[in-house]
mmCIF file of C-alpha atoms in Angstrom:
data_model
loop_
_atom_site.group_PDB
_atom_site.id
_atom_site.type_symbol
_atom_site.label_atom_id
_atom_site.label_comp_id
_atom_site.label_asym_id
_atom_site.label_seq_id
_atom_site.Cartn_x
_atom_site.Cartn_y
_atom_site.Cartn_z
ATOM 1 C CA MET A 1 84.126 -14.865 -89.761
ATOM 2 C CA PRO A 2 86.501 -13.461 -92.409
ATOM 3 C CA THR A 3 88.577 -15.870 -94.449
ATOM 4 C CA LYS A 4 92.243 -15.932 -93.412
ATOM 5 C CA SER A 5 94.868 -15.156 -96.063
ATOM 6 C CA ASP A 6 97.223 -17.838 -97.320
ATOM 7 C CA TYR A 7 100.483 -17.826 -95.365
ATOM 8 C CA TYR A 8 102.599 -18.167 -98.522
ATOM 9 C CA ASP A 9 100.788 -15.194 -100.078
ATOM 10 C CA ILE A 10 101.323 -13.124 -96.916
ATOM 11 C CA LEU A 11 105.087 -13.635 -97.136
ATOM 12 C CA GLY A 12 105.060 -13.424 -100.937
ATOM 13 C CA VAL A 13 106.877 -16.745 -101.547
ATOM 14 C CA ASP A 14 106.259 -19.888 -103.574
ATOM 15 C CA ARG A 15 104.911 -22.984 -101.812
ATOM 16 C CA ASN A 16 108.239 -24.723 -102.511
ATOM 17 C CA ALA A 17 110.264 -21.902 -100.943
ATOM 18 C CA SER A 18 113.360 -22.962 -98.987
ATOM 19 C CA GLU A 19 114.017 -22.012 -95.359
ATOM 20 C CA GLU A 20 116.435 -19.329 -96.505
ATOM 21 C CA GLU A 21 113.866 -17.875 -98.927
ATOM 22 C CA LEU A 22 111.254 -17.829 -96.158
ATOM 23 C CA LYS A 23 113.662 -16.084 -93.808
ATOM 24 C CA LYS A 24 114.609 -13.482 -96.408
ATOM 25 C CA ALA A 25 110.966 -12.731 -97.257
ATOM 26 C CA TYR A 26 110.043 -12.488 -93.580
ATOM 27 C CA ARG A 27 112.832 -10.038 -92.848
ATOM 28 C CA LYS A 28 111.782 -7.780 -95.691
ATOM 29 C CA LYS A 29 108.092 -7.771 -94.758
ATOM 30 C CA ALA A 30 108.633 -7.444 -91.011
ATOM 31 C CA LEU A 31 110.960 -4.498 -91.473
ATOM 32 C CA LYS A 32 108.441 -2.747 -93.725
ATOM 33 C CA TYR A 33 105.436 -3.131 -91.394
ATOM 34 C CA HIS A 34 107.176 -2.859 -88.027
ATOM 35 C CA PRO A 35 105.143 -0.653 -85.600
ATOM 36 C CA ASP A 36 108.111 1.576 -84.837
ATOM 37 C CA ARG A 37 108.094 2.576 -88.493
ATOM 38 C CA ASN A 38 104.332 2.901 -88.733
ATOM 39 C CA HIS A 39 103.239 4.720 -85.563
ATOM 40 C CA GLY A 40 99.461 4.616 -85.125
ATOM 41 C CA ASP A 41 98.860 2.729 -88.397
ATOM 42 C CA LYS A 42 96.338 0.017 -87.476
ATOM 43 C CA LYS A 43 96.513 -1.645 -90.913
ATOM 44 C CA ALA A 44 100.295 -1.958 -90.688
ATOM 45 C CA GLU A 45 99.951 -3.351 -87.157
ATOM 46 C CA ALA A 46 97.445 -5.969 -88.319
ATOM 47 C CA HIS A 47 99.606 -6.927 -91.281
ATOM 48 C CA PHE A 48 102.620 -7.173 -88.995
ATOM 49 C CA LYS A 49 100.726 -9.723 -86.882
ATOM 50 C CA GLU A 50 99.866 -11.711 -90.018
ATOM 51 C CA ILE A 51 103.491 -11.758 -91.132
ATOM 52 C CA ASN A 52 104.706 -13.130 -87.798
ATOM 53 C CA GLU A 53 101.899 -15.696 -87.648
ATOM 54 C CA ALA A 54 102.731 -16.891 -91.180
ATOM 55 C CA TYR A 55 106.439 -17.177 -90.458
ATOM 56 C CA ALA A 56 105.858 -18.888 -87.102
ATOM 57 C CA VAL A 57 103.997 -21.650 -88.954
ATOM 58 C CA LEU A 58 106.071 -21.967 -92.138
ATOM 59 C CA SER A 59 109.424 -21.872 -90.349
ATOM 60 C CA ASN A 60 108.382 -24.942 -88.307
ATOM 61 C CA SER A 61 108.704 -28.072 -90.453
ATOM 62 C CA GLU A 62 105.930 -29.974 -88.643
ATOM 63 C CA LYS A 63 103.474 -27.074 -88.680
ATOM 64 C CA ARG A 64 104.297 -26.338 -92.309
ATOM 65 C CA SER A 65 103.610 -29.949 -93.270
ATOM 66 C CA ASN A 66 100.226 -29.856 -91.530
ATOM 67 C CA TYR A 67 99.404 -26.511 -93.119
ATOM 68 C CA ASP A 68 100.295 -27.795 -96.591
ATOM 69 C CA ARG A 69 97.961 -30.788 -96.089
ATOM 70 C CA PHE A 70 95.019 -29.286 -94.211
ATOM 71 C CA GLY A 71 95.367 -25.512 -94.520
ATOM 72 C CA HIS A 72 94.624 -23.283 -91.537
ATOM 73 C CA ALA A 73 92.640 -26.073 -89.887
ATOM 74 C CA GLY A 74 95.814 -28.111 -89.663
ATOM 75 C CA VAL A 75 97.628 -25.606 -87.486
ATOM 76 C CA ASP A 76 94.836 -23.755 -85.664
ATOM 77 C CA THR A 77 97.084 -20.927 -84.479
ATOM 78 C CA GLY A 78 94.207 -18.768 -83.313
ATOM 79 C CA GLY A 79 96.165 -15.782 -84.575
ATOM 80 C CA PHE A 80 99.563 -14.483 -83.570
ATOM 81 C CA ASP A 81 99.919 -13.760 -79.853
ATOM 82 C CA PRO A 82 102.730 -11.244 -79.209
ATOM 83 C CA SER A 83 102.923 -12.348 -75.579
ATOM 84 C CA GLN A 84 104.294 -15.695 -76.786
ATOM 85 C CA GLY A 85 107.352 -13.985 -78.229
ATOM 86 C CA PHE A 86 108.650 -13.601 -81.758
ATOM 87 C CA PRO A 87 110.362 -16.125 -84.018
ATOM 88 C CA ASP A 88 114.079 -16.504 -83.336
ATOM 89 C CA ILE A 89 114.944 -14.573 -86.479
ATOM 90 C CA PHE A 90 113.199 -11.488 -85.118
ATOM 91 C CA GLY A 91 116.035 -10.489 -82.815
ATOM 92 C CA ASP A 92 118.467 -10.485 -85.756
ATOM 93 C CA ILE A 93 116.428 -7.827 -87.539
ATOM 94 C CA PHE A 94 115.306 -5.467 -84.804
ATOM 95 C CA GLY A 95 118.196 -5.642 -82.384
ATOM 96 C CA GLU A 96 118.265 -1.872 -82.328
ATOM 97 C CA PHE A 97 114.617 -1.774 -81.178
ATOM 98 C CA PHE A 98 114.412 -4.647 -78.708
ATOM 99 C CA GLY A 99 116.623 -5.877 -75.897
ATOM 100 C CA SER A 100 116.296 -8.293 -73.039
ATOM 101 C CA PRO A 101 114.718 -6.484 -70.072
ATOM 102 C CA GLY A 102 117.235 -5.456 -67.422
ATOM 103 C CA THR A 103 120.284 -6.077 -69.611
ATOM 104 C CA ALA A 104 122.524 -3.566 -71.323
ATOM 105 C CA ARG A 105 123.071 -3.963 -75.035
ATOM 106 C CA LYS A 106 126.731 -2.990 -75.213
ATOM 107 C CA ARG A 107 128.187 -4.061 -78.504
ATOM 108 C CA VAL A 108 131.495 -5.870 -78.500
ATOM 109 C CA GLN A 109 133.473 -4.339 -81.338
ATOM 110 C CA ARG A 110 136.780 -5.318 -82.899
ATOM 111 C CA GLY A 111 139.420 -2.606 -82.886
ATOM 112 C CA ASP A 112 140.390 -0.762 -86.063
ATOM 113 C CA ASP A 113 143.342 -1.890 -88.156
ATOM 114 C CA LEU A 114 146.398 0.369 -88.328
ATOM 115 C CA GLN A 115 148.927 0.940 -91.116
ATOM 116 C CA TYR A 116 152.609 1.770 -90.669
ATOM 117 C CA ASN A 117 154.597 2.961 -93.702
ATOM 118 C CA LEU A 118 158.149 1.588 -93.628
ATOM 119 C CA THR A 119 160.959 2.436 -96.057
ATOM 120 C CA VAL A 120 163.817 -0.071 -96.429
ATOM 121 C CA THR A 121 167.000 -0.043 -98.484
ATOM 122 C CA PHE A 122 167.562 -2.201 -101.560
ATOM 123 C CA GLU A 123 169.931 -4.407 -99.543
ATOM 124 C CA GLU A 124 167.470 -4.767 -96.643
ATOM 125 C CA ALA A 125 164.781 -5.879 -99.077
ATOM 126 C CA LEU A 126 167.208 -8.441 -100.506
ATOM 127 C CA PHE A 127 168.480 -9.904 -97.239
ATOM 128 C CA GLY A 128 165.628 -9.098 -94.817
ATOM 129 C CA LYS A 129 165.921 -7.329 -91.472
ATOM 130 C CA GLU A 130 164.502 -6.947 -87.971
ATOM 131 C CA ALA A 131 162.730 -3.587 -87.757
ATOM 132 C CA LYS A 132 161.764 -1.698 -84.611
ATOM 133 C CA LEU A 133 158.485 0.173 -85.078
ATOM 134 C CA LYS A 134 157.310 2.900 -82.712
ATOM 135 C CA LEU A 135 153.524 3.089 -82.522
ATOM 136 C CA ARG A 136 151.388 5.614 -80.709
ATOM 137 C CA ARG A 137 147.889 4.331 -80.072
ATOM 138 C CA PRO A 138 145.180 4.426 -77.372
ATOM 139 C CA GLU A 139 145.363 1.820 -74.621
ATOM 140 C CA THR A 140 143.168 1.147 -71.582
ATOM 141 C CA CYS A 141 143.894 3.593 -68.760
ATOM 142 C CA HIS A 142 145.618 1.699 -65.941
ATOM 143 C CA SER A 143 144.677 4.243 -63.276
ATOM 144 C CA CYS A 144 140.906 3.775 -63.629
ATOM 145 C CA ARG A 145 141.054 0.272 -65.185
ATOM 146 C CA GLY A 146 139.092 1.544 -68.154
ATOM 147 C CA THR A 147 136.119 2.825 -66.123
ATOM 148 C CA GLY A 148 136.861 6.523 -66.698
ATOM 149 C CA ALA A 149 136.248 7.164 -62.985
ATOM 150 C CA LYS A 150 138.699 8.510 -60.416
ATOM 151 C CA GLU A 151 140.225 5.543 -58.561
ATOM 152 C CA GLY A 152 137.833 3.359 -60.542
ATOM 153 C CA LYS A 153 134.887 4.317 -58.344
ATOM 154 C CA THR A 154 131.524 4.159 -60.138
ATOM 155 C CA LYS A 155 127.903 3.980 -59.085
ATOM 156 C CA SER A 156 124.712 2.622 -60.573
ATOM 157 C CA CYS A 157 123.154 4.862 -63.211
ATOM 158 C CA PRO A 158 120.192 6.718 -61.643
ATOM 159 C CA ALA A 159 118.351 6.937 -64.986
ATOM 160 C CA CYS A 160 118.221 3.210 -65.794
ATOM 161 C CA GLY A 161 118.933 1.741 -62.360
ATOM 162 C CA GLY A 162 122.033 -0.014 -63.649
ATOM 163 C CA ALA A 163 120.237 -1.881 -66.422
ATOM 164 C CA GLY A 164 121.898 0.080 -69.191
ATOM 165 C CA GLN A 165 118.548 0.377 -70.941
ATOM 166 C CA LEU A 166 115.293 2.273 -70.629
ATOM 167 C CA ARG A 167 111.966 0.537 -71.291
ATOM 168 C CA PHE A 168 109.146 2.095 -73.277
ATOM 169 C CA GLN A 169 105.686 0.869 -74.198
ATOM 170 C CA GLN A 170 104.842 1.213 -77.898
ATOM 171 C CA GLY A 171 101.533 -0.296 -78.903
ATOM 172 C CA PHE A 172 101.539 -3.903 -77.764
ATOM 173 C CA PHE A 173 105.375 -3.963 -77.575
ATOM 174 C CA THR A 174 107.739 -3.252 -74.728
ATOM 175 C CA VAL A 175 110.797 -1.643 -76.300
ATOM 176 C CA ASN A 176 114.211 -1.441 -74.630
ATOM 177 C CA ARG A 177 116.586 1.324 -75.685
ATOM 178 C CA THR A 178 120.103 2.167 -74.649
ATOM 179 C CA CYS A 179 120.233 4.603 -71.754
ATOM 180 C CA ASN A 180 121.518 7.980 -72.956
ATOM 181 C CA GLN A 181 122.955 8.940 -69.569
ATOM 182 C CA CYS A 182 125.286 5.975 -69.119
ATOM 183 C CA GLN A 183 125.493 4.967 -72.812
ATOM 184 C CA GLY A 184 124.483 1.424 -71.939
ATOM 185 C CA GLU A 185 127.194 0.948 -69.300
ATOM 186 C CA GLY A 186 124.770 0.818 -66.365
ATOM 187 C CA THR A 187 127.225 2.852 -64.268
ATOM 188 C CA VAL A 188 128.230 6.501 -63.997
ATOM 189 C CA PHE A 189 130.904 8.400 -62.085
ATOM 190 C CA LEU A 190 131.027 11.765 -60.393
ATOM 191 C CA ASP A 191 134.767 12.392 -60.583
ATOM 192 C CA PRO A 192 136.565 11.618 -63.862
ATOM 193 C CA CYS A 193 139.934 9.908 -63.810
ATOM 194 C CA PRO A 194 142.647 12.605 -63.717
ATOM 195 C CA ASP A 195 144.896 10.625 -66.082
ATOM 196 C CA CYS A 196 142.470 9.883 -68.919
ATOM 197 C CA ARG A 197 139.953 12.643 -68.012
ATOM 198 C CA GLY A 198 137.134 10.155 -68.125
ATOM 199 C CA GLU A 199 137.934 8.951 -71.639
ATOM 200 C CA ARG A 200 139.011 5.466 -70.392
ATOM 201 C CA TYR A 201 141.908 5.370 -72.837
ATOM 202 C CA ILE A 202 145.349 6.987 -72.941
ATOM 203 C CA ALA A 203 147.565 7.308 -76.012
ATOM 204 C CA ARG A 204 150.841 5.524 -75.337
ATOM 205 C CA GLU A 205 153.938 4.831 -77.397
ATOM 206 C CA LYS A 206 154.941 1.232 -77.892
ATOM 207 C CA THR A 207 157.906 -0.283 -79.700
ATOM 208 C CA ILE A 208 157.418 -3.625 -81.432
ATOM 209 C CA SER A 209 159.823 -5.799 -83.402
ATOM 210 C CA VAL A 210 158.798 -6.822 -86.899
ATOM 211 C CA LYS A 211 160.688 -9.286 -89.063
ATOM 212 C CA ILE A 212 160.947 -8.007 -92.630
ATOM 213 C CA PRO A 213 161.360 -11.119 -94.801
ATOM 214 C CA ALA A 214 163.935 -11.246 -97.576
ATOM 215 C CA GLY A 215 162.360 -10.570 -100.962
ATOM 216 C CA VAL A 216 159.869 -7.813 -100.068
ATOM 217 C CA ASP A 217 159.184 -5.180 -102.702
ATOM 218 C CA THR A 218 157.473 -1.827 -102.884
ATOM 219 C CA GLY A 219 153.774 -2.488 -102.300
ATOM 220 C CA SER A 220 154.317 -5.505 -100.031
ATOM 221 C CA ARG A 221 152.123 -5.454 -96.897
ATOM 222 C CA LEU A 222 152.935 -7.394 -93.763
ATOM 223 C CA ARG A 223 150.115 -8.244 -91.352
ATOM 224 C CA ILE A 224 150.902 -8.245 -87.629
ATOM 225 C CA LEU A 225 148.000 -9.839 -85.756
ATOM 226 C CA GLY A 226 146.567 -8.056 -82.722
ATOM 227 C CA GLU A 227 148.765 -4.949 -82.932
ATOM 228 C CA GLY A 228 146.031 -2.585 -84.113
ATOM 229 C CA GLU A 229 143.752 -0.455 -81.974
ATOM 230 C CA ILE A 230 142.058 -2.010 -78.945
ATOM 231 C CA GLY A 231 138.473 -3.199 -79.287
ATOM 232 C CA ALA A 232 135.441 -1.599 -77.651
ATOM 233 C CA ASN A 233 133.614 -3.254 -74.738
ATOM 234 C CA GLY A 234 136.110 -6.093 -74.484
ATOM 235 C CA GLY A 235 136.331 -6.701 -78.221
ATOM 236 C CA PRO A 236 139.523 -8.064 -79.808
ATOM 237 C CA PRO A 237 142.176 -5.644 -81.094
ATOM 238 C CA GLY A 238 142.629 -4.921 -84.770
ATOM 239 C CA ASP A 239 145.723 -5.790 -86.785
ATOM 240 C CA LEU A 240 148.739 -3.784 -87.883
ATOM 241 C CA TYR A 241 149.663 -3.638 -91.577
ATOM 242 C CA VAL A 242 153.230 -2.658 -92.474
ATOM 243 C CA ALA A 243 153.351 -1.125 -95.975
ATOM 244 C CA ILE A 244 156.811 -1.494 -97.564
ATOM 245 C CA THR A 245 158.599 0.986 -99.826
ATOM 246 C CA VAL A 246 162.021 -0.028 -101.196
ATOM 247 C CA GLN A 247 164.568 2.703 -101.933
ATOM 248 C CA GLU A 248 166.175 2.865 -105.375
ATOM 249 C CA HIS A 249 169.800 1.720 -105.785
ATOM 250 C CA PRO A 250 172.413 3.708 -107.737
ATOM 251 C CA GLN A 251 173.727 0.622 -109.574
ATOM 252 C CA PHE A 252 170.972 -1.970 -109.583
ATOM 253 C CA THR A 253 167.337 -2.147 -110.604
ATOM 254 C CA ARG A 254 164.801 -4.874 -109.917
ATOM 255 C CA ASP A 255 162.653 -6.909 -112.275
ATOM 256 C CA GLY A 256 160.502 -9.306 -110.264
ATOM 257 C CA ASP A 257 162.969 -11.528 -108.444
ATOM 258 C CA HIS A 258 165.853 -10.599 -110.786
ATOM 259 C CA ILE A 259 168.463 -7.861 -110.333
ATOM 260 C CA LEU A 260 169.577 -5.912 -113.401
ATOM 261 C CA CYS A 261 172.820 -4.004 -113.934
ATOM 262 C CA GLU A 262 175.116 -2.834 -116.746
ATOM 263 C CA THR A 263 178.819 -3.532 -117.265
ATOM 264 C CA SER A 264 180.922 -1.637 -119.802
ATOM 265 C CA ILE A 265 183.670 -3.237 -121.898
ATOM 266 C CA SER A 266 185.923 -1.921 -124.652
ATOM 267 C CA PHE A 267 185.129 -2.719 -128.282
ATOM 268 C CA ILE A 268 188.470 -4.571 -128.448
ATOM 269 C CA LYS A 269 187.391 -6.882 -125.606
ATOM 270 C CA ALA A 270 184.050 -7.327 -127.325
ATOM 271 C CA ILE A 271 185.856 -8.485 -130.457
ATOM 272 C CA LEU A 272 188.636 -10.557 -128.889
ATOM 273 C CA GLY A 273 186.933 -11.701 -125.659
ATOM 274 C CA GLY A 274 188.296 -11.697 -122.121
ATOM 275 C CA LYS A 275 187.210 -11.037 -118.549
ATOM 276 C CA ALA A 276 185.028 -8.177 -117.305
ATOM 277 C CA GLU A 277 184.325 -7.232 -113.715
ATOM 278 C CA SER A 278 180.663 -6.834 -112.824
ATOM 279 C CA PRO A 279 179.269 -5.462 -109.560
ATOM 280 C CA THR A 280 176.851 -7.553 -107.483
ATOM 281 C CA ILE A 281 175.215 -6.903 -104.124
ATOM 282 C CA LYS A 282 177.631 -9.411 -102.602
ATOM 283 C CA GLY A 283 180.716 -7.878 -104.232
ATOM 284 C CA PRO A 284 182.366 -7.761 -107.686
ATOM 285 C CA VAL A 285 182.638 -10.915 -109.805
ATOM 286 C CA ASN A 286 184.388 -11.665 -113.113
ATOM 287 C CA VAL A 287 182.252 -12.353 -116.152
ATOM 288 C CA THR A 288 183.732 -14.287 -119.082
ATOM 289 C CA ILE A 289 183.251 -12.332 -122.315
ATOM 290 C CA PRO A 290 183.417 -14.589 -125.381
ATOM 291 C CA PRO A 291 184.909 -13.227 -128.647
ATOM 292 C CA GLY A 292 182.392 -11.368 -130.803
ATOM 293 C CA THR A 293 180.138 -10.273 -127.923
ATOM 294 C CA GLN A 294 177.584 -7.760 -129.139
ATOM 295 C CA ASP A 295 176.444 -4.580 -127.401
ATOM 296 C CA GLY A 296 173.371 -5.331 -125.263
ATOM 297 C CA LYS A 297 174.267 -8.972 -124.690
ATOM 298 C CA ILE A 298 172.914 -10.205 -121.328
ATOM 299 C CA PHE A 299 174.783 -12.629 -119.089
ATOM 300 C CA ARG A 300 172.994 -14.450 -116.266
ATOM 301 C CA LEU A 301 174.554 -14.873 -112.821
ATOM 302 C CA LYS A 302 172.524 -17.651 -111.195
ATOM 303 C CA GLY A 303 171.161 -17.216 -107.695
ATOM 304 C CA LEU A 304 172.255 -13.623 -107.167
ATOM 305 C CA GLY A 305 168.750 -12.126 -107.253
ATOM 306 C CA PHE A 306 165.930 -11.803 -104.720
ATOM 307 C CA PRO A 307 164.420 -14.783 -102.891
ATOM 308 C CA ASN A 308 160.805 -15.342 -103.853
ATOM 309 C CA LEU A 309 158.394 -14.435 -101.038
ATOM 310 C CA ARG A 310 156.254 -17.489 -101.802
ATOM 311 C CA GLY A 311 159.235 -19.827 -101.603
ATOM 312 C CA HIS A 312 159.650 -20.351 -105.361
ATOM 313 C CA GLY A 313 163.447 -20.236 -105.385
ATOM 314 C CA VAL A 314 165.810 -17.297 -105.905
ATOM 315 C CA GLY A 315 166.115 -14.944 -108.842
ATOM 316 C CA ASP A 316 169.281 -14.209 -110.855
ATOM 317 C CA GLN A 317 171.383 -11.178 -111.633
ATOM 318 C CA LEU A 318 171.238 -10.149 -115.274
ATOM 319 C CA VAL A 319 174.321 -8.305 -116.516
ATOM 320 C CA LYS A 320 173.811 -6.242 -119.662
ATOM 321 C CA ILE A 321 176.964 -5.549 -121.682
ATOM 322 C CA LYS A 322 177.580 -2.048 -122.909
ATOM 323 C CA VAL A 323 180.337 -1.768 -125.532
ATOM 324 C CA GLU A 324 182.199 1.525 -125.299
ATOM 325 C CA ILE A 325 183.509 3.173 -128.460
ATOM 326 C CA PRO A 326 186.434 5.581 -127.869
ATOM 327 C CA LYS A 327 185.701 9.160 -128.879
ATOM 328 C CA GLN A 328 189.399 9.849 -129.585
ATOM 329 C CA VAL A 329 192.332 7.643 -130.607
ATOM 330 C CA THR A 330 196.076 8.197 -130.831
ATOM 331 C CA PRO A 331 197.838 8.314 -134.207
ATOM 332 C CA GLN A 332 199.309 4.883 -133.565
ATOM 333 C CA GLN A 333 195.868 3.445 -132.754
ATOM 334 C CA ARG A 334 194.423 5.040 -135.887
ATOM 335 C CA GLU A 335 197.217 3.543 -138.010
ATOM 336 C CA LEU A 336 196.561 0.054 -136.660
ATOM 337 C CA LEU A 337 192.815 0.403 -137.186
ATOM 338 C CA GLU A 338 193.323 1.555 -140.741
ATOM 339 C CA LYS A 339 195.517 -1.506 -141.400
ATOM 340 C CA TYR A 340 192.743 -3.684 -139.943
ATOM 341 C CA ALA A 341 190.243 -1.996 -142.218
ATOM 342 C CA LYS A 342 192.383 -2.618 -145.339
ATOM 343 C CA ILE A 343 192.891 -6.258 -144.428
ATOM 344 C CA SER A 344 189.111 -6.565 -143.984
ATOM 345 C CA GLY A 345 188.500 -4.969 -147.406
ATOM 346 C CA GLU A 346 187.004 -1.849 -145.851
ATOM 347 C CA GLU A 347 187.294 1.343 -147.880
ATOM 348 C CA ILE A 348 188.025 4.276 -145.592
ATOM 349 C CA ASP A 349 188.899 7.921 -145.740
ATOM 350 C CA SER A 350 191.648 8.368 -143.180
ATOM 351 C CA ASP A 351 190.757 12.030 -142.726
ATOM 352 C CA SER A 352 186.993 11.651 -142.353
ATOM 353 C CA GLY A 353 186.799 9.301 -139.377
ATOM 354 C CA LYS A 354 184.262 7.147 -141.245
ATOM 355 C CA LEU A 355 185.861 4.006 -139.884
ATOM 356 C CA PHE A 356 185.010 4.934 -136.309
ATOM 357 C CA LYS A 357 181.472 5.772 -137.320
ATOM 358 C CA LYS A 358 181.078 2.344 -138.911
ATOM 359 C CA VAL A 359 182.536 0.654 -135.837
ATOM 360 C CA LYS A 360 180.193 2.642 -133.598
ATOM 361 C CA ASP A 361 177.204 1.865 -135.831
ATOM 362 C CA PHE A 362 178.129 -1.796 -135.717
ATOM 363 C CA PHE A 363 177.909 -1.940 -131.922
ATOM 364 C CA ASP A 364 174.878 0.332 -131.684
#
């Protein structure tokens, strides 16, 4: 009588291998030597039996313990008997080859996700809005109740007898495969539904309301659960993702949660100080300009920016000051500026306009 191979060697694992390592090794070996992939190969068939016998023992903690202590004598399997069924893991690997006799193997599948591209204004992104989205997507045909048959009338598939599968004998296995005539449904129809033409689904338009939260930005995606395409064979629907694009604003730009804008003031106001009106999304406000304000100075208006989507407060509006230098002045204005220059110890050429260049350079 030939000596039986060591079960650990058959699976190619260490004697201290975990359950997960055993399972992984078994899957790899069983897939390689499966009869459907090795038609007529007696060596592969014999090795396939060895693999299943080894896993049947080592995956059972009590049998494995006896095998580790006494070897093959401790388990006395008498070889692997395919009539006793395969280890539980087997169905996970070869589901496409094997099925339960007399049962259809229709796969329940989740529906695909959908994406809707939505453009909102700067103000809508700041304050939020309720948007109405029109979606066109396939839904179950009401006329045939999703059967594809006229008036929902179907009959048992003549090819598989309503089982949804056809049985074949391959070697010592009985293999169940999806019936090609009914595609695993187990039923067929003679007259297709006039509304869906036998397709079971009809594209319909649906309007849904979506709340756009305040603070969204270009690139934000909102997930609406269950508003994607319907699932197959009773599977759950997918989700709808709303991709946001925010329009540009003529006056304002965005930096994170902050709003940026520019406000122009005269160089006199920059020197002497005063009030300057600045636009905001909520209307104009007065900004106090202290004496000696430089060009490019930024003033912060608290709480006038975007709310943070994660609830981390509200941004500010940042007002950048732009000092305007007049391109032309009246004779009287020039005279006063020249007096100011003399008092300040500034040497000027009244005909060259150097004073204005120095003033402009100062603010630039």
